[in-house]
Short mmCIF file of C-alpha atoms in Angstrom, two decimals:
data_model
loop_
_atom_site.label_atom_id
_atom_site.label_comp_id
_atom_site.label_asym_id
_atom_site.label_seq_id
_atom_site.Cartn_x
_atom_site.Cartn_y
_atom_site.Cartn_z
CA UNK A 1 58.30 -44.87 -17.54
CA UNK A 2 61.26 -46.98 -20.11
CA UNK A 3 59.73 -49.10 -22.09
CA UNK A 4 62.63 -50.93 -22.73
CA UNK A 5 63.60 -54.34 -21.71
CA UNK A 6 66.39 -54.53 -19.85
CA UNK A 7 65.69 -57.93 -18.20
CA UNK A 8 67.94 -60.02 -21.06
CA UNK A 9 69.80 -58.57 -23.80
CA UNK A 10 69.64 -61.16 -26.07
CA UNK A 11 66.04 -61.03 -27.69
CA UNK A 12 63.02 -62.71 -26.90
CA UNK A 13 64.23 -65.99 -26.60
CA UNK A 14 65.81 -66.30 -23.30
CA UNK A 15 62.46 -64.59 -21.45
CA UNK A 16 61.55 -67.99 -21.53
CA UNK A 17 63.58 -71.16 -23.59
CA UNK A 18 60.71 -73.31 -23.10
CA UNK A 19 58.05 -71.93 -25.05
CA UNK A 20 60.69 -70.37 -27.89
CA UNK A 21 61.94 -73.51 -28.70
CA UNK A 22 58.38 -74.54 -28.95
CA UNK A 23 57.64 -72.39 -31.33
CA UNK A 24 61.14 -72.41 -32.98
CA UNK A 25 60.11 -76.19 -34.17
CA UNK A 26 56.77 -74.76 -35.07
CA UNK A 27 58.07 -72.51 -37.25
CA UNK A 28 60.97 -74.57 -39.02
CA UNK A 29 59.43 -78.21 -38.36
CA UNK A 30 62.75 -79.11 -36.72
CA UNK A 31 64.54 -78.84 -33.38
CA UNK A 32 66.50 -75.79 -33.12
CA UNK A 33 70.38 -75.88 -32.02
CA UNK A 34 69.20 -74.39 -28.23
CA UNK A 35 67.04 -77.28 -27.76
CA UNK A 36 70.04 -79.83 -28.02
CA UNK A 37 72.13 -77.61 -25.96
CA UNK A 38 70.49 -75.27 -23.34
CA UNK A 39 70.92 -76.63 -20.55
CA UNK A 40 70.52 -73.16 -18.83
CA UNK A 41 67.64 -72.36 -16.01
CA UNK A 42 64.53 -70.71 -17.54
CA UNK A 43 64.58 -67.16 -17.34
CA UNK A 44 61.74 -64.81 -16.12
CA UNK A 45 61.37 -62.21 -17.11
CA UNK A 46 59.85 -59.41 -14.79
CA UNK A 47 59.70 -56.45 -17.51
CA UNK A 48 56.59 -54.91 -17.15
CA UNK A 49 56.48 -54.88 -21.07
CA UNK A 50 56.70 -58.42 -21.11
CA UNK A 51 54.59 -59.26 -17.98
CA UNK A 52 51.36 -60.97 -18.73
CA UNK A 53 48.76 -60.11 -16.03
CA UNK A 54 44.97 -60.95 -15.81
CA UNK A 55 42.35 -59.97 -12.92
CA UNK A 56 42.12 -61.37 -9.50
CA UNK A 57 38.59 -61.67 -8.76
CA UNK A 58 37.85 -61.50 -12.25
CA UNK A 59 34.49 -62.66 -12.15
CA UNK A 60 33.34 -59.74 -9.45
CA UNK A 61 36.11 -57.11 -11.25
CA UNK A 62 34.20 -57.73 -14.72
CA UNK A 63 30.83 -57.41 -13.35
CA UNK A 64 31.31 -54.04 -12.36
CA UNK A 65 33.00 -53.04 -15.25
CA UNK A 66 29.99 -54.05 -17.24
CA UNK A 67 27.95 -51.54 -15.33
CA UNK A 68 29.80 -48.99 -15.57
CA UNK A 69 30.09 -49.29 -19.45
CA UNK A 70 26.37 -49.21 -19.22
CA UNK A 71 26.58 -46.38 -17.38
CA UNK A 72 28.55 -44.98 -19.65
CA UNK A 73 27.03 -45.28 -23.25
CA UNK A 74 23.28 -44.20 -21.14
CA UNK A 75 25.61 -40.67 -20.42
CA UNK A 76 26.28 -40.43 -24.19
CA UNK A 77 22.96 -41.24 -25.39
CA UNK A 78 21.09 -38.73 -22.77
CA UNK A 79 23.24 -35.97 -23.94
CA UNK A 80 21.04 -33.84 -25.86
CA UNK A 81 23.91 -31.95 -28.10
CA UNK A 82 25.30 -35.33 -28.71
CA UNK A 83 21.79 -36.30 -30.07
CA UNK A 84 21.91 -33.38 -32.59
CA UNK A 85 25.01 -34.61 -34.25
CA UNK A 86 25.12 -36.66 -37.24
CA UNK A 87 25.02 -40.36 -36.94
CA UNK A 88 28.71 -40.79 -38.41
CA UNK A 89 30.08 -38.28 -35.93
CA UNK A 90 28.42 -39.98 -32.76
CA UNK A 91 30.20 -43.23 -33.98
CA UNK A 92 33.49 -41.65 -34.74
CA UNK A 93 32.90 -39.59 -31.29
CA UNK A 94 31.86 -42.84 -29.77
CA UNK A 95 34.68 -44.86 -30.85
CA UNK A 96 37.10 -42.01 -29.96
CA UNK A 97 36.18 -41.69 -26.45
CA UNK A 98 34.22 -44.33 -25.07
CA UNK A 99 37.92 -45.72 -23.55
CA UNK A 100 38.65 -42.69 -21.87
CA UNK A 101 35.15 -42.20 -20.57
CA UNK A 102 35.06 -45.65 -19.07
CA UNK A 103 37.79 -44.72 -17.20
CA UNK A 104 36.57 -41.90 -16.01
CA UNK A 105 33.68 -44.17 -14.96
CA UNK A 106 35.67 -46.94 -13.35
CA UNK A 107 37.27 -43.88 -11.13
CA UNK A 108 33.89 -42.41 -9.97
CA UNK A 109 32.46 -45.28 -8.93
CA UNK A 110 35.86 -46.42 -7.80
CA UNK A 111 35.95 -49.59 -8.68
CA UNK A 112 39.86 -50.82 -7.74
CA UNK A 113 41.26 -53.87 -9.06
CA UNK A 114 44.49 -56.67 -8.52
CA UNK A 115 46.07 -58.21 -10.62
CA UNK A 116 48.36 -61.70 -11.30
CA UNK A 117 50.50 -63.00 -13.41
CA UNK A 118 49.17 -65.22 -16.28
CA UNK A 119 50.37 -68.86 -15.38
CA UNK A 120 52.66 -70.36 -17.67
CA UNK A 121 50.41 -73.09 -18.30
CA UNK A 122 47.84 -70.91 -19.45
CA UNK A 123 50.13 -68.48 -21.95
CA UNK A 124 51.73 -72.29 -23.29
CA UNK A 125 48.06 -73.38 -24.37
CA UNK A 126 46.72 -69.21 -25.38
CA UNK A 127 49.77 -69.73 -27.90
CA UNK A 128 49.34 -72.83 -29.37
CA UNK A 129 45.40 -72.55 -29.90
CA UNK A 130 46.37 -69.39 -31.29
CA UNK A 131 48.30 -71.10 -33.60
CA UNK A 132 45.54 -73.17 -34.93
CA UNK A 133 43.31 -69.76 -35.43
CA UNK A 134 43.20 -67.36 -37.67
CA UNK A 135 45.43 -64.25 -37.23
CA UNK A 136 42.05 -61.76 -36.83
CA UNK A 137 41.62 -64.08 -33.43
CA UNK A 138 44.36 -63.41 -31.63
CA UNK A 139 44.30 -61.82 -28.53
CA UNK A 140 47.06 -59.54 -26.89
CA UNK A 141 47.24 -60.35 -23.12
CA UNK A 142 47.08 -57.24 -20.69
CA UNK A 143 50.88 -56.24 -20.16
CA UNK A 144 51.53 -55.20 -16.41
CA UNK A 145 52.81 -51.83 -18.22
CA UNK A 146 49.63 -50.66 -19.34
CA UNK A 147 48.04 -51.93 -16.24
CA UNK A 148 50.17 -49.77 -14.07
CA UNK A 149 49.07 -46.83 -16.06
CA UNK A 150 45.45 -47.05 -15.57
CA UNK A 151 45.93 -47.58 -11.84
CA UNK A 152 48.12 -44.57 -11.67
CA UNK A 153 45.43 -42.69 -13.83
CA UNK A 154 42.61 -43.80 -10.86
CA UNK A 155 44.42 -43.04 -8.29
CA UNK A 156 45.08 -39.75 -9.26
CA UNK A 157 41.54 -38.88 -10.17
CA UNK A 158 41.01 -40.53 -6.71
CA UNK A 159 42.97 -37.85 -5.06
CA UNK A 160 41.59 -35.11 -6.67
CA UNK A 161 38.14 -36.54 -5.05
CA UNK A 162 35.85 -35.20 -7.99
CA UNK A 163 32.29 -33.90 -7.67
CA UNK A 164 29.44 -35.69 -9.61
CA UNK A 165 29.15 -32.15 -11.16
CA UNK A 166 32.82 -32.52 -12.00
CA UNK A 167 33.00 -35.53 -13.18
CA UNK A 168 30.02 -34.80 -15.68
CA UNK A 169 31.68 -32.06 -17.07
CA UNK A 170 35.03 -33.42 -17.63
CA UNK A 171 33.10 -36.53 -19.74
CA UNK A 172 31.61 -33.58 -21.81
CA UNK A 173 34.75 -32.26 -22.73
CA UNK A 174 36.17 -35.82 -23.41
CA UNK A 175 33.23 -36.77 -25.17
CA UNK A 176 33.29 -33.62 -27.26
CA UNK A 177 36.77 -34.01 -29.50
CA UNK A 178 36.49 -32.02 -32.43
CA UNK A 179 40.58 -33.24 -33.15
CA UNK A 180 38.86 -36.63 -33.95
CA UNK A 181 38.97 -36.70 -38.05
CA UNK A 182 36.45 -36.15 -41.15
CA UNK A 183 33.56 -34.77 -38.10
CA UNK A 184 30.55 -33.40 -40.44
CA UNK A 185 29.81 -30.94 -37.35
CA UNK A 186 33.39 -30.33 -36.49
CA UNK A 187 32.81 -26.31 -35.24
CA UNK A 188 29.58 -27.36 -33.22
CA UNK A 189 31.43 -29.90 -31.49
CA UNK A 190 34.44 -27.64 -31.20
CA UNK A 191 31.92 -25.03 -29.24
CA UNK A 192 30.34 -27.67 -27.09
CA UNK A 193 33.97 -28.92 -25.81
CA UNK A 194 34.55 -25.41 -25.01
CA UNK A 195 31.52 -25.16 -23.13
CA UNK A 196 32.06 -28.50 -21.27
CA UNK A 197 35.50 -26.82 -20.69
CA UNK A 198 34.11 -23.48 -19.43
CA UNK A 199 31.27 -24.98 -17.16
CA UNK A 200 34.19 -27.40 -15.35
CA UNK A 201 35.86 -24.13 -14.75
CA UNK A 202 33.18 -22.31 -12.81
CA UNK A 203 31.83 -25.17 -11.23
CA UNK A 204 35.56 -25.25 -9.76
CA UNK A 205 35.70 -22.17 -8.84
CA UNK A 206 32.65 -22.44 -7.10
CA UNK A 207 33.40 -25.51 -4.64
CA UNK A 208 37.13 -24.50 -4.64
CA UNK A 209 37.36 -21.03 -4.28
CA UNK A 210 40.70 -20.98 -2.56
CA UNK A 211 42.43 -24.00 -4.50
CA UNK A 212 43.46 -22.17 -7.99
CA UNK A 213 45.60 -24.81 -9.19
CA UNK A 214 42.73 -27.55 -9.03
CA UNK A 215 41.70 -26.99 -12.75
CA UNK A 216 44.44 -27.15 -14.16
CA UNK A 217 45.50 -30.06 -12.24
CA UNK A 218 42.27 -31.65 -13.56
CA UNK A 219 42.64 -31.09 -16.98
CA UNK A 220 46.92 -32.60 -16.44
CA UNK A 221 44.90 -35.81 -15.15
CA UNK A 222 42.45 -36.46 -17.83
CA UNK A 223 45.45 -36.22 -20.37
CA UNK A 224 46.35 -39.24 -18.63
CA UNK A 225 43.45 -40.73 -20.32
CA UNK A 226 44.55 -40.86 -23.52
CA UNK A 227 47.86 -42.98 -22.71
CA UNK A 228 45.84 -46.00 -21.95
CA UNK A 229 44.79 -47.98 -24.92
CA UNK A 230 41.45 -49.40 -25.74
CA UNK A 231 42.66 -52.83 -26.30
CA UNK A 232 44.25 -52.56 -22.73
CA UNK A 233 40.51 -52.19 -21.53
CA UNK A 234 39.02 -55.00 -23.70
CA UNK A 235 41.20 -57.80 -23.25
CA UNK A 236 41.66 -56.81 -19.40
CA UNK A 237 37.92 -55.98 -18.41
CA UNK A 238 35.74 -57.52 -21.30
CA UNK A 239 37.08 -60.55 -23.22
CA UNK A 240 36.37 -63.18 -20.40
CA UNK A 241 32.84 -61.28 -20.44
CA UNK A 242 32.29 -61.54 -24.30
CA UNK A 243 34.66 -63.57 -26.22
CA UNK A 244 35.56 -63.26 -29.89
CA UNK A 245 33.04 -60.15 -29.97
CA UNK A 246 33.64 -56.86 -31.19
CA UNK A 247 32.82 -54.60 -28.48
CA UNK A 248 32.54 -51.44 -30.57
CA UNK A 249 29.88 -53.17 -32.45
CA UNK A 250 28.36 -53.67 -28.94
CA UNK A 251 28.42 -50.40 -27.70
CA UNK A 252 26.99 -49.04 -31.40
CA UNK A 253 24.18 -51.28 -31.03
CA UNK A 254 23.55 -49.94 -27.34
CA UNK A 255 24.22 -46.26 -27.89
CA UNK A 256 21.22 -46.35 -31.20
CA UNK A 257 18.87 -48.67 -29.97
CA UNK A 258 16.92 -45.65 -28.60
CA UNK A 259 14.06 -47.12 -27.82
CA UNK A 260 15.50 -49.62 -25.01
#
């Protein structure tokens, strides 16, 4: 998918002249020339890269997503091999894999969702409020481009119709990623990933003996997971629930609270 916006050749200022002029005045303290002379009709950009969206049925979808997230953390906690790793490695792997694991959970639980454009008044309010907050408090609204990637990935998994065991082994290959930097037990993690891949391949051959391409299709589809950013997942599914809280910190609390 081409990430370049072709809706305008003149930059962000024509995406929404009203917002552009407001922001220009906030930056310079005086009206811009466009404010005085612009009589053209507002141009709406339909490019997926710039098209900001939010969930339809947000309350219901966020609840379903929260259930999937809890199951994701419990899955990691219940892996004996994961618990044998040093805490620093557990944290590093959690940071690296929670989003891909969550997406696999969405696919396994068949959590479907739809989005709609963010209302213009809501976008204006967010911009004005963010300008009164510190930079670290500003949040990026999910774009349609990222949501399209996510929905495409989910549809690919649904078309594969994976069994629960296939999902479990695939999650194992995702958790134990030896490419995560500065792992103390990198070789051990690499061995665990190889074991999970081998187990997945054997299971696929057992369940689908006549489908020689299925294992490769599963791995190819799984490679799409890394193209979906954790920030998209947070802002789309969890920001309405957790507010300004740090989701990774919440996941760490869930993972290391062994007695809960």
